[in-house]
Coordinates of C-alpha atoms in Angstrom, one line a residue:
Chain A
M1 CA 0.0 0.0 0.0
T2 CA 1.8 3.1 -1.3
Q3 CA -0.1 5.4 1.1
A4 CA 1.4 3.6 4.1
R5 CA 4.9 4.0 2.8
R6 CA 4.4 7.6 2.0
Y7 CA 3.1 8.4 5.4
P8 CA 4.9 7.4 8.5
M9 CA 1.5 6.5 10.1
P10 CA 1.5 5.4 13.7
R11 CA -0.4 2.4 14.6
R12 CA -3.0 4.4 16.4
L13 CA -3.9 6.4 13.3
A14 CA -3.9 3.3 11.2
L15 CA -6.5 1.7 13.5
V16 CA -8.6 4.8 13.5
T17 CA -8.4 5.2 9.8
T18 CA -9.5 1.6 9.2
A19 CA -12.4 2.1 11.5
A20 CA -13.3 5.3 9.7
V21 CA -13.3 3.6 6.3
L22 CA -15.6 0.9 7.6
I23 CA -18.2 3.3 8.7
A24 CA -17.5 6.0 6.1
P25 CA -21.1 6.8 5.3
L26 CA -21.6 8.1 8.8
T27 CA -20.5 11.4 10.2
I28 CA -17.7 10.4 12.5
L29 CA -17.4 11.8 16.0
L30 CA -14.2 10.9 17.7
P31 CA -13.1 12.4 21.0
S32 CA -9.5 12.4 19.9
S33 CA -7.0 14.8 18.5
V34 CA -6.9 12.7 15.4
S35 CA -10.3 12.7 13.9
P36 CA -10.8 11.2 10.5
V37 CA -13.6 13.1 8.8
R38 CA -15.5 11.6 5.9
S39 CA -14.5 13.1 2.6
A40 CA -16.8 13.3 -0.4
Q41 CA -14.8 11.5 -2.9
A42 CA -11.8 10.1 -1.1
D43 CA -11.1 6.5 -0.3
I44 CA -9.2 7.4 2.7
P45 CA -10.8 9.9 5.1
D46 CA -9.2 13.2 5.8
V47 CA -7.2 13.4 8.9
V48 CA -7.9 16.3 11.3
T49 CA -5.3 17.1 13.9
V50 CA -6.2 19.5 16.7
M51 CA -3.2 20.8 18.5
A52 CA -2.2 23.6 20.8
F53 CA 0.8 25.9 20.9
P54 CA 2.8 25.6 24.2
D55 CA 1.9 28.5 26.5
E56 CA 3.7 31.8 26.0
A57 CA 5.9 31.4 29.0
S58 CA 7.3 28.2 27.5
M59 CA 7.5 29.5 24.0
V60 CA 9.8 32.4 24.8
K61 CA 12.3 30.0 26.3
V62 CA 12.7 28.1 23.0
P63 CA 16.1 29.2 21.6
L64 CA 16.7 30.0 18.0
G65 CA 17.3 26.7 16.2
G66 CA 15.6 24.9 19.1
T67 CA 12.5 22.7 18.8
Y68 CA 9.1 22.7 20.4
S69 CA 6.2 20.3 20.3
M70 CA 2.6 21.2 19.4
L71 CA 0.5 19.6 22.0
E72 CA -2.3 17.1 21.3
V73 CA -5.8 18.3 22.2
P74 CA -8.7 15.9 22.3
A75 CA -11.5 17.2 20.1
T76 CA -14.6 16.2 18.3
V77 CA -14.6 17.2 14.7
T78 CA -17.4 17.1 12.1
S79 CA -17.4 18.5 8.6
V80 CA -19.8 19.8 6.0
G81 CA -18.0 20.4 2.8
S82 CA -14.9 22.4 3.7
V83 CA -16.3 23.7 7.0
Y84 CA -15.0 21.8 10.0
S85 CA -16.7 22.1 13.3
V86 CA -14.3 21.6 16.1
K87 CA -15.6 21.0 19.6
V88 CA -13.0 21.2 22.4
D89 CA -13.8 20.8 26.0
P90 CA -11.8 23.4 27.9
S91 CA -11.0 20.9 30.6
D92 CA -9.3 18.8 27.9
V93 CA -6.7 21.4 27.0
P94 CA -3.3 20.3 28.3
A95 CA -1.9 22.4 31.1
G96 CA 1.2 23.3 29.2
A97 CA -0.9 25.1 26.6
L98 CA -2.9 27.3 29.0
S99 CA -1.6 30.7 30.0
D100 CA -2.2 32.1 33.5
T101 CA -5.3 33.9 32.3
G102 CA -6.7 30.8 30.5
V103 CA -5.7 31.7 27.0
V104 CA -5.0 28.8 24.6
N105 CA -3.8 29.0 21.0
L106 CA -5.2 26.1 19.0
Q107 CA -4.2 24.9 15.6
I108 CA -6.4 22.8 13.4
Q109 CA -4.9 20.9 10.5
V110 CA -6.7 18.8 7.9
T111 CA -4.8 16.5 5.6
D112 CA -6.2 14.7 2.6
P113 CA -4.2 11.5 2.2
D114 CA -5.5 11.0 -1.3
T115 CA -4.2 14.2 -2.8
G116 CA -1.4 15.0 -0.4
G117 CA -3.2 18.3 0.4
V118 CA -3.0 19.9 3.7
D119 CA -4.5 23.1 5.3
T120 CA -4.2 24.6 8.7
A121 CA -5.8 27.4 10.7
S122 CA -5.2 28.8 14.2
V123 CA -7.6 30.3 16.7
S124 CA -7.1 31.7 20.2
L125 CA -9.6 31.0 22.8
Q126 CA -9.9 31.8 26.5
T127 CA -11.4 29.7 29.2
A128 CA -13.8 31.4 31.6
S129 CA -12.0 29.6 34.5
A130 CA -10.2 26.4 35.0
A131 CA -13.2 24.9 36.9
S132 CA -16.0 26.2 34.7
G133 CA -15.4 24.0 31.8
K134 CA -16.5 26.8 29.5
W135 CA -14.8 29.0 27.0
K136 CA -14.9 32.7 27.9
R137 CA -14.8 34.2 24.4
T138 CA -12.6 34.1 21.4
A139 CA -9.6 36.4 21.6
T140 CA -10.4 37.2 18.0
L141 CA -12.2 35.9 15.0
S142 CA -10.8 35.9 11.5
R143 CA -12.0 35.4 8.0
S144 CA -11.6 31.6 8.2
V145 CA -12.7 31.0 11.8
A146 CA -16.2 31.6 13.2
V147 CA -17.6 30.7 16.6
T148 CA -21.0 29.2 16.4
S149 CA -22.2 29.2 20.0
H150 CA -23.1 31.9 22.4
R151 CA -20.1 33.9 23.7
H152 CA -20.0 32.6 27.2
Q153 CA -21.0 29.1 26.6
F154 CA -19.6 28.0 23.3
S155 CA -17.3 25.1 23.0
T156 CA -17.6 24.6 19.2
F157 CA -16.0 26.7 16.5
K158 CA -16.0 26.4 12.8
V159 CA -13.0 26.6 10.6
R160 CA -13.0 26.7 6.8
L161 CA -10.2 24.5 5.6
D162 CA -9.4 23.4 2.1
P163 CA -7.0 20.5 2.0
S164 CA -6.9 20.4 -1.8
R165 CA -5.1 23.7 -2.0
P166 CA -1.4 23.0 -1.5
A167 CA -1.6 19.4 -3.0
N168 CA 2.1 19.4 -4.0
Q169 CA 3.4 15.9 -3.4
A170 CA 6.9 16.4 -4.6
S171 CA 7.5 19.3 -2.3
R172 CA 5.8 17.6 0.5
E173 CA 8.2 14.7 0.2
S174 CA 11.2 17.0 -0.1
N175 CA 10.1 18.9 3.0
E176 CA 9.8 15.7 4.9
L177 CA 13.2 14.6 3.7
L178 CA 14.8 17.9 4.6
F179 CA 13.3 18.0 8.0
D180 CA 13.9 14.4 8.9
R181 CA 17.3 13.9 7.5
D182 CA 19.2 17.1 7.1
G183 CA 17.8 18.9 10.0
D184 CA 18.5 22.2 8.2
G185 CA 14.8 23.1 8.3
G186 CA 14.1 22.7 4.6
S187 CA 15.1 26.2 3.6
D188 CA 15.1 25.2 0.0
S189 CA 11.3 25.3 -0.1
L190 CA 11.0 28.5 1.9
P191 CA 8.9 30.8 -0.3
L192 CA 10.8 34.0 0.6
T193 CA 13.0 36.2 -1.5
A194 CA 16.7 36.8 -0.6
G195 CA 15.6 40.3 0.4
Q196 CA 12.9 39.1 2.7
I197 CA 15.2 36.5 4.2
A198 CA 17.8 39.2 4.9
A199 CA 15.2 41.4 6.6
W200 CA 14.5 38.9 9.5
D201 CA 16.4 39.9 12.6
E202 CA 18.0 36.6 13.3
W203 CA 18.4 33.2 11.7
A204 CA 19.4 29.9 13.3
T205 CA 22.8 28.8 12.0
G206 CA 23.6 25.2 11.0
S207 CA 21.7 22.2 12.3
S208 CA 20.4 22.4 15.8
E209 CA 22.1 20.5 18.6
S210 CA 19.1 21.1 20.8
D211 CA 16.9 19.0 18.5
T212 CA 16.0 16.2 20.9
D213 CA 13.8 14.5 18.3
D214 CA 10.8 15.1 20.5
R215 CA 7.9 13.1 19.2
S216 CA 5.6 13.4 22.2
G217 CA 3.2 15.9 20.7
A218 CA 1.1 16.2 17.6
A219 CA 3.7 18.0 15.7
S220 CA 7.3 19.0 16.1
C221 CA 8.6 22.4 15.1
R222 CA 12.0 24.0 14.8
Q223 CA 12.3 27.7 15.3
Q224 CA 14.4 29.0 12.4
A225 CA 14.2 32.8 12.5
T226 CA 12.8 35.7 14.6
T227 CA 11.9 39.3 13.9
K228 CA 10.2 42.1 15.7
V229 CA 7.0 43.4 14.1
W230 CA 5.2 46.7 14.7
T231 CA 1.6 46.0 15.2
T232 CA -1.3 48.4 15.4
V233 CA -3.5 48.1 18.4
G234 CA -5.5 51.3 18.3
S235 CA -6.1 54.6 16.5
S236 CA -7.3 58.1 17.1
Y237 CA -9.0 60.6 14.8
P238 CA -9.5 63.8 16.7
V239 CA -10.7 67.0 15.0
G240 CA -10.4 70.7 15.4
G241 CA -7.2 70.6 17.5
D242 CA -8.8 68.5 20.2
N243 CA -6.7 65.9 22.1
S244 CA -7.0 62.2 21.8
W245 CA -4.9 59.4 23.3
L246 CA -4.8 55.7 24.1
T247 CA -4.0 53.9 27.3
Y248 CA -2.7 50.5 26.4
S249 CA -2.6 47.4 28.6
S250 CA -1.2 44.1 27.5
S251 CA -3.2 42.2 30.1
E252 CA -6.0 41.8 27.6
S253 CA -4.4 39.7 24.9
T254 CA -3.6 41.1 21.5
S255 CA -4.4 38.7 18.6
T256 CA -2.3 38.8 15.5
G257 CA -2.2 36.7 12.4
V258 CA -0.5 33.4 11.8
A259 CA 0.7 32.5 8.3
Y260 CA 1.3 29.1 6.8
S261 CA 3.2 27.8 3.7
Y262 CA 3.1 24.3 2.3
G263 CA 5.1 22.7 -0.4
G264 CA 6.9 25.9 -1.4
G265 CA 3.7 27.8 -1.9
S266 CA 3.5 31.4 -0.8
F267 CA 2.5 32.4 2.8
S268 CA -1.1 33.2 3.6
Q269 CA -2.8 34.1 6.9
E270 CA -5.1 31.5 8.4
G271 CA -6.3 32.5 11.7
T272 CA -4.7 34.3 14.7
K273 CA -2.8 33.7 17.9
S274 CA -2.7 35.7 21.1
T275 CA 0.1 37.3 23.0
E276 CA -0.3 39.0 26.4
D277 CA 1.8 40.3 29.3
A278 CA 1.5 42.6 32.2
W279 CA 2.9 45.9 30.9
G280 CA 1.2 48.9 29.5
E281 CA 1.6 52.5 28.4
N282 CA -0.4 55.7 28.5
F283 CA 0.3 57.3 25.2
P284 CA 0.7 61.1 25.3
K285 CA -2.2 63.3 24.2
H286 CA -2.0 64.8 20.7
S287 CA -4.4 66.4 18.3
Y288 CA -3.3 64.7 15.1
M289 CA -4.6 61.5 13.5
R290 CA -2.5 58.5 14.5
T291 CA -2.3 54.8 15.1
Y292 CA -0.8 53.2 18.1
R293 CA 1.6 50.3 17.7
I294 CA 3.2 47.8 19.9
Q295 CA 6.2 45.5 19.0
I296 CA 5.6 41.8 18.8
R297 CA 8.2 39.2 18.3
Y298 CA 7.4 36.8 15.4
R299 CA 9.0 33.5 14.7
L300 CA 9.4 31.4 11.6
S301 CA 9.3 27.7 12.2
Y302 CA 9.3 24.5 10.2
C303 CA 6.9 22.0 11.6
Y304 CA 6.3 18.4 11.0
N305 CA 3.0 16.6 11.7
I306 CA 4.1 13.5 13.5
I307 CA 0.9 11.7 12.6
T308 CA 0.6 12.4 8.9
G309 CA 4.2 13.1 8.1
F310 CA 3.5 16.5 6.5
G311 CA 5.8 19.4 6.9
W312 CA 5.0 23.1 6.6
Y313 CA 6.3 26.5 7.5
Q314 CA 4.5 28.7 10.0
V315 CA 5.0 32.3 11.1
D316 CA 3.4 33.1 14.5
P317 CA 3.6 35.7 17.2
V318 CA 5.6 34.7 20.3
N319 CA 5.5 37.6 22.7
Q320 CA 5.3 41.3 23.1
T321 CA 8.6 43.1 23.5
G322 CA 7.2 46.1 25.4
G323 CA 8.2 48.5 22.6
T324 CA 5.6 51.1 21.5
E325 CA 5.3 53.9 19.0
S326 CA 2.6 56.1 17.6
Y327 CA 2.4 56.7 13.9
A328 CA 0.9 59.9 12.5
L329 CA -1.6 59.4 9.8
S330 CA -1.9 61.6 6.8
G331 CA -4.5 61.7 4.1
D332 CA -8.3 61.6 4.3
R333 CA -10.2 61.1 7.5
P334 CA -12.6 58.2 7.8
D335 CA -16.1 58.7 6.7
W336 CA -18.0 57.0 9.5
S337 CA -21.5 58.2 9.8
R338 CA -23.0 56.6 12.9
C339 CA -22.5 59.5 15.2
A340 CA -23.6 60.8 18.6
P341 CA -23.4 64.4 19.8
V342 CA -21.2 65.0 22.8
G343 CA -20.9 68.0 25.0
E344 CA -17.8 69.5 26.6
G345 CA -15.9 66.9 28.7
Q346 CA -14.2 63.6 27.9
W347 CA -15.4 60.5 26.1
Y348 CA -13.8 57.1 26.2
R349 CA -14.2 53.7 24.8
G350 CA -13.1 51.0 27.2
V351 CA -14.4 47.8 28.9
V352 CA -14.7 44.5 27.0
R353 CA -18.1 45.1 25.3
G354 CA -19.0 45.6 21.7
T355 CA -16.3 45.2 19.0
D356 CA -12.6 44.9 19.5
Y357 CA -10.2 47.2 17.7
S358 CA -9.2 45.3 14.6
N359 CA -7.0 46.0 11.6
S360 CA -6.7 43.5 8.7
E361 CA -3.2 44.7 8.0
G362 CA -2.2 45.6 11.5
A363 CA 0.9 43.5 11.8
K364 CA 3.5 45.2 9.6
I365 CA 5.4 42.1 8.7
Y366 CA 5.4 42.7 4.9
D367 CA 9.2 43.3 4.7
V368 CA 10.0 39.8 5.8
L369 CA 6.9 37.9 4.7
G370 CA 5.5 39.6 1.6
I371 CA 2.1 40.0 3.2
Y372 CA 0.6 41.9 6.1
L373 CA -1.1 40.0 9.0
S374 CA -4.1 41.1 11.0
S375 CA -4.2 42.5 14.5
S376 CA -6.9 43.0 17.1
H377 CA -7.0 44.2 20.7
K378 CA -9.8 44.3 23.2
Y379 CA -10.9 47.5 24.8
S380 CA -10.8 47.0 28.6
T381 CA -10.4 49.0 31.8
G382 CA -6.7 49.1 30.9
T383 CA -7.0 49.8 27.2
R384 CA -9.1 52.9 26.6
S385 CA -9.4 55.3 23.7
Y386 CA -10.0 58.9 24.8
Y387 CA -11.3 62.1 23.2
A388 CA -11.3 65.5 25.0
I389 CA -14.4 67.3 23.8
P390 CA -14.2 71.1 23.9
E391 CA -16.8 73.8 24.7
G392 CA -19.5 73.7 22.1
G393 CA -19.4 69.9 21.7
R394 CA -18.5 67.6 18.9
R395 CA -19.8 64.3 17.5
I396 CA -18.3 60.9 18.2
C397 CA -18.7 58.4 15.4
G398 CA -18.2 54.6 15.3
S399 CA -16.6 52.6 12.4
N400 CA -19.0 49.7 12.5
D401 CA -21.6 50.5 15.2
D402 CA -22.5 53.3 17.6
A403 CA -19.2 54.7 18.9
A404 CA -19.9 53.2 22.4
T405 CA -19.6 49.7 21.0
A406 CA -17.5 50.3 17.8
G407 CA -14.1 48.9 17.0
K408 CA -12.8 52.3 15.9
I409 CA -13.9 55.7 16.9
M410 CA -13.5 59.1 15.3
E411 CA -14.4 62.7 16.4
R412 CA -16.2 65.0 14.0
L413 CA -17.2 68.6 14.1
Chain B
L1 CA -24.1 22.7 16.5
T2 CA -25.3 26.1 17.5
A3 CA -26.4 26.2 21.1
Q4 CA -30.1 27.0 20.9
P5 CA -31.3 29.9 22.9
R6 CA -32.8 28.3 25.9
R7 CA -35.6 29.7 27.9
R8 CA -34.4 29.7 31.5
L9 CA -36.2 31.1 34.4
V10 CA -34.3 31.2 37.6
A11 CA -36.6 31.8 40.6
L12 CA -34.9 34.3 42.9
G13 CA -37.8 34.3 45.3
L14 CA -41.1 32.7 45.4
G15 CA -43.0 34.1 48.2
C16 CA -46.6 34.6 49.2
T17 CA -47.3 37.8 50.9
L18 CA -50.1 36.7 53.2
L19 CA -51.0 40.2 54.4
L20 CA -51.7 41.3 51.0
G21 CA -53.4 38.1 50.1
G22 CA -51.4 37.5 47.0
C23 CA -48.4 35.7 45.6
T24 CA -45.6 37.3 43.8
T25 CA -43.0 35.5 41.7
V26 CA -39.8 37.3 41.1
A27 CA -37.7 35.7 38.3
A28 CA -34.6 36.5 36.4
V29 CA -35.4 36.0 32.8
D30 CA -32.5 34.8 30.6
H31 CA -31.6 37.6 28.2
R32 CA -32.1 35.4 25.2
S33 CA -35.5 34.0 26.1
H34 CA -38.8 35.1 24.8
G35 CA -40.2 38.1 26.6
S36 CA -37.0 39.6 27.8
L37 CA -35.4 43.0 27.6
T38 CA -31.9 43.5 26.3
I39 CA -29.8 46.4 27.2
H40 CA -27.4 47.1 24.3
G41 CA -24.9 49.3 26.0
G42 CA -21.4 50.3 25.2
G43 CA -18.1 49.9 26.9
G44 CA -16.5 53.0 28.2
G45 CA -18.0 56.2 29.4
A46 CA -18.2 60.0 29.2
S47 CA -17.9 63.0 31.4
L48 CA -19.4 66.4 31.1
A49 CA -17.6 69.6 32.2
V50 CA -19.3 72.1 34.4
P51 CA -20.9 74.9 32.4
D52 CA -19.5 78.4 33.1
G53 CA -21.4 80.5 35.7
V54 CA -23.8 78.0 37.1
D55 CA -24.2 76.5 40.6
Q56 CA -26.5 73.7 39.6
W57 CA -26.9 72.2 36.2
W58 CA -28.3 69.2 34.3
G59 CA -26.2 66.9 32.2
T60 CA -27.7 64.2 30.0
F61 CA -26.1 60.9 28.9
H62 CA -26.8 58.1 26.5
V63 CA -27.0 54.9 28.6
A64 CA -28.0 52.1 26.1
E65 CA -30.3 51.0 23.4
L66 CA -33.2 48.9 24.6
C67 CA -34.5 45.9 22.7
A68 CA -37.2 43.4 23.5
D69 CA -38.3 40.3 21.6
S70 CA -41.9 40.8 22.8
P71 CA -43.4 43.7 24.6
V72 CA -42.1 44.4 28.1
T73 CA -42.9 47.2 30.5
I74 CA -40.4 49.0 32.7
V75 CA -41.4 48.6 36.3
S76 CA -38.6 50.5 37.8
A77 CA -35.3 52.0 36.7
M78 CA -32.4 53.1 38.9
P79 CA -28.9 54.4 38.1
I80 CA -26.1 52.5 39.9
W81 CA -24.4 55.4 41.7
R82 CA -20.8 55.8 42.7
S83 CA -21.4 59.3 43.7
R84 CA -24.9 60.6 44.0
P85 CA -26.3 63.7 42.3
Q86 CA -28.8 66.2 43.6
S87 CA -31.5 64.8 41.3
W88 CA -31.8 62.5 38.4
R89 CA -34.3 61.3 35.7
L90 CA -34.3 58.3 33.4
W91 CA -35.9 58.7 30.0
V92 CA -36.9 56.6 27.1
R93 CA -36.3 58.2 23.8
R94 CA -38.1 56.8 20.8
V95 CA -36.8 57.4 17.3
D96 CA -39.0 56.2 14.4
N97 CA -37.6 57.7 11.3
Y98 CA -33.8 57.7 11.7
D99 CA -32.2 57.7 8.3
V100 CA -28.7 56.3 8.6
H101 CA -27.9 57.3 5.0
K102 CA -28.4 60.9 5.7
R103 CA -25.4 60.8 8.1
A104 CA -27.6 62.3 10.7
T105 CA -26.7 62.0 14.3
S106 CA -28.2 58.8 15.7
V107 CA -28.0 58.1 19.4
L108 CA -27.1 60.7 22.0
G109 CA -23.6 60.9 23.4
T110 CA -23.7 63.5 26.1
A111 CA -25.4 66.9 26.3
R112 CA -25.8 69.7 28.8
G113 CA -29.4 70.4 29.7
T114 CA -32.5 68.1 30.0
P115 CA -34.9 66.5 27.5
P116 CA -37.2 67.0 25.8
D117 CA -36.4 70.6 24.9
F118 CA -32.9 71.2 26.3
A119 CA -34.1 74.7 27.1
E120 CA -31.5 75.6 29.7
P121 CA -29.3 78.5 28.7
Y122 CA -26.2 76.4 28.8
A123 CA -27.7 73.7 26.6
Q124 CA -26.6 73.6 23.0
I125 CA -28.5 70.7 21.4
H126 CA -31.8 69.8 19.9
L127 CA -32.6 66.1 19.7
S128 CA -35.4 64.5 17.6
G129 CA -37.6 61.7 18.9
K130 CA -40.1 61.4 21.7
F131 CA -39.0 61.5 25.3
A132 CA -41.0 59.9 28.1
D133 CA -40.3 58.8 31.7
A134 CA -38.7 55.4 31.5
V135 CA -40.9 53.9 34.2
G136 CA -44.2 52.7 32.9
Q137 CA -43.0 52.6 29.3
T138 CA -43.7 49.5 27.2
I139 CA -40.9 48.5 24.9
E140 CA -42.5 46.9 21.9
N141 CA -40.7 44.4 19.7
T142 CA -37.7 46.4 18.6
S143 CA -34.4 45.6 17.1
C144 CA -31.2 46.8 18.5
D145 CA -30.1 47.5 14.9
I146 CA -30.7 51.2 14.5
R147 CA -30.3 50.9 10.8
S148 CA -33.9 49.7 10.8
G149 CA -34.7 53.4 11.5
H150 CA -36.5 52.6 14.7
Y151 CA -34.9 52.4 18.1
V152 CA -35.4 53.0 21.7
E153 CA -32.7 54.7 23.7
L154 CA -32.4 54.9 27.5
I155 CA -31.2 58.3 28.6
L156 CA -30.0 59.5 32.0
S157 CA -30.3 63.1 33.1
V158 CA -28.3 64.2 36.2
K159 CA -28.6 67.4 38.2
S160 CA -25.4 68.3 39.9
G161 CA -24.0 71.0 42.1
S162 CA -20.4 71.8 42.8
Q163 CA -19.6 68.2 43.7
G164 CA -20.6 66.4 40.5
A165 CA -21.9 62.9 40.2
D166 CA -20.9 59.5 38.9
A167 CA -23.0 56.6 37.7
A168 CA -21.6 53.2 36.9
G169 CA -24.6 52.0 35.0
V170 CA -28.3 51.4 35.2
S171 CA -30.5 48.7 36.7
I172 CA -34.0 48.1 35.1
E173 CA -36.8 46.0 36.5
Y174 CA -39.4 45.0 33.9
E175 CA -42.4 42.8 33.4
N176 CA -43.2 40.7 30.3
E177 CA -46.5 39.7 28.9
R178 CA -46.7 36.6 31.0
G179 CA -46.4 38.7 34.1
E180 CA -42.9 37.6 34.9
T181 CA -40.6 40.3 36.3
A182 CA -36.9 40.4 35.9
T183 CA -34.0 42.8 36.3
V184 CA -31.2 43.6 33.9
E185 CA -28.2 45.8 34.5
S186 CA -25.9 47.7 32.3
R187 CA -22.6 48.3 34.0
G188 CA -20.3 48.9 31.1
W189 CA -20.9 52.6 30.6
R190 CA -19.7 55.3 33.1
M191 CA -21.5 58.6 33.3
V192 CA -19.9 61.4 35.1
T193 CA -20.8 65.1 35.7
C194 CA -17.6 66.7 36.8
G195 CA -17.3 68.7 40.0
S196 CA -15.2 69.0 43.1
R197 CA -15.2 65.2 43.5
H198 CA -13.3 65.1 40.3
I199 CA -12.4 61.8 38.8
K200 CA -9.0 62.9 37.6
W201 CA -8.6 60.6 34.7
L202 CA -12.0 61.5 33.3
C203 CA -12.5 65.1 34.2
S204 CA -9.2 66.7 33.9
G205 CA -6.5 67.0 31.3
S206 CA -8.2 67.9 28.1

């Protein structure tokens, strides 16, 4: 059986796969990190791997060139077409994947063994509390990920995954070979230009001596390069010389994009991952339009799915460095028309309610990756966007809702 | 896969008041069940600066938009005070013909003066819509999407002297068509009239 040769398939998966083929006409529910899902045409069911990034405290300790394991997460997976519904019980998340505040960054990968296709998405979730067995809310939602249940009770989220997309068998095999044999991380298939490669802050040199050949998790990754990325977490649009400012707190997590590349294909964002910390800054008051940025350390890794044998590159945020800057905006002001009149005083958007600040190109990683990644940050008691309203009053307008619940806010005459 | 909205009634107290010869059921109605009131309030807050040359003055704040999936009547409404004012009033403002495409102002942010006319010399605003005392008002089936052109807004007016006042939100008790009463609170929106009890981060430093 050629499939078996091509895929270093553990016995557990082989058993599961056999069972899946036998009951293929049924929708299969398996409380396991490896959940074969019935595919429309395929003889062999797709393999869905649900895994979690190690928590941030562990991640920052991984040295350049070092390896880390993506942790297995028990999950129930069903699919309708390319939409995969993933149900994860918060109490099943391994302890090493949960931050102090209950944030976990999950990664869902679907593999089509027939075509050699693979697709991955990431999503950050937060548990309400360790004991509650409930998810609090998503740190963010992205184009490809949607939560289906009510905010405080959901345990199911949907991910659109298309395992036919990369379908590049030759590259897949060469990735596998490079990763397993050479240990040089397979840079031959890295879809970056020389200029982009040069723009990363640091690269691992040579083969890693810290590679312990860890096969305990769902996937093994080697950290190959790091870079610091300015990431937008808020914006101000004051008018008429009025002051506006942001107070930023990192204790509510910031979600930024994760990018993947398979088989030499270009990077694309599929989902987001959270970083958080305990620092903050009150930006100074100014009267010009600006965005507020924090610096986030990103990492390029080559990963290898231990179960399916697939390799891929992923670029994900590791931690916040504590760096901040504000960036003056020129050009046209926004044209938001849901406005409320406000009298002299101050107005602020804070508290987790309504829409988070979000920016589809918030993570300025273009120089090293060729694309921008998204960013979002919750308003909270620590993160507030202020406007000082002068005598005579102004209007406060929201980008996508009333200003009191909108993701972005502007002041108008 | 989606968790269906569940009707959930949690009895807080089930008591028979013998002296009055009747029984009263007090229940908290789940926000998503039929016959419930939803407060669509923001996250954040606003302050109003003291007008020049006045000892006492009224300031008015948007609190939230009110939505109900079937008619409910407001039985009582009370601000949650951090610092009490001299006087206060809660209003319901009904807007039936808001045209979002005209870029008109929609909900209120803050304003000096009191509804409905904002006739005080220091007031500088005119607001469309019909104002009524919040208590006793029946909120018909309304959507919280103001793009429908119809919305109901909860408004707080505060009379302050030199000390100022500070509300952390509003608590509303209401009754639905089945006679069930319930209480909802909106605590995400801070409303401050500035004064000598200054809240520094919200009243100074413009």
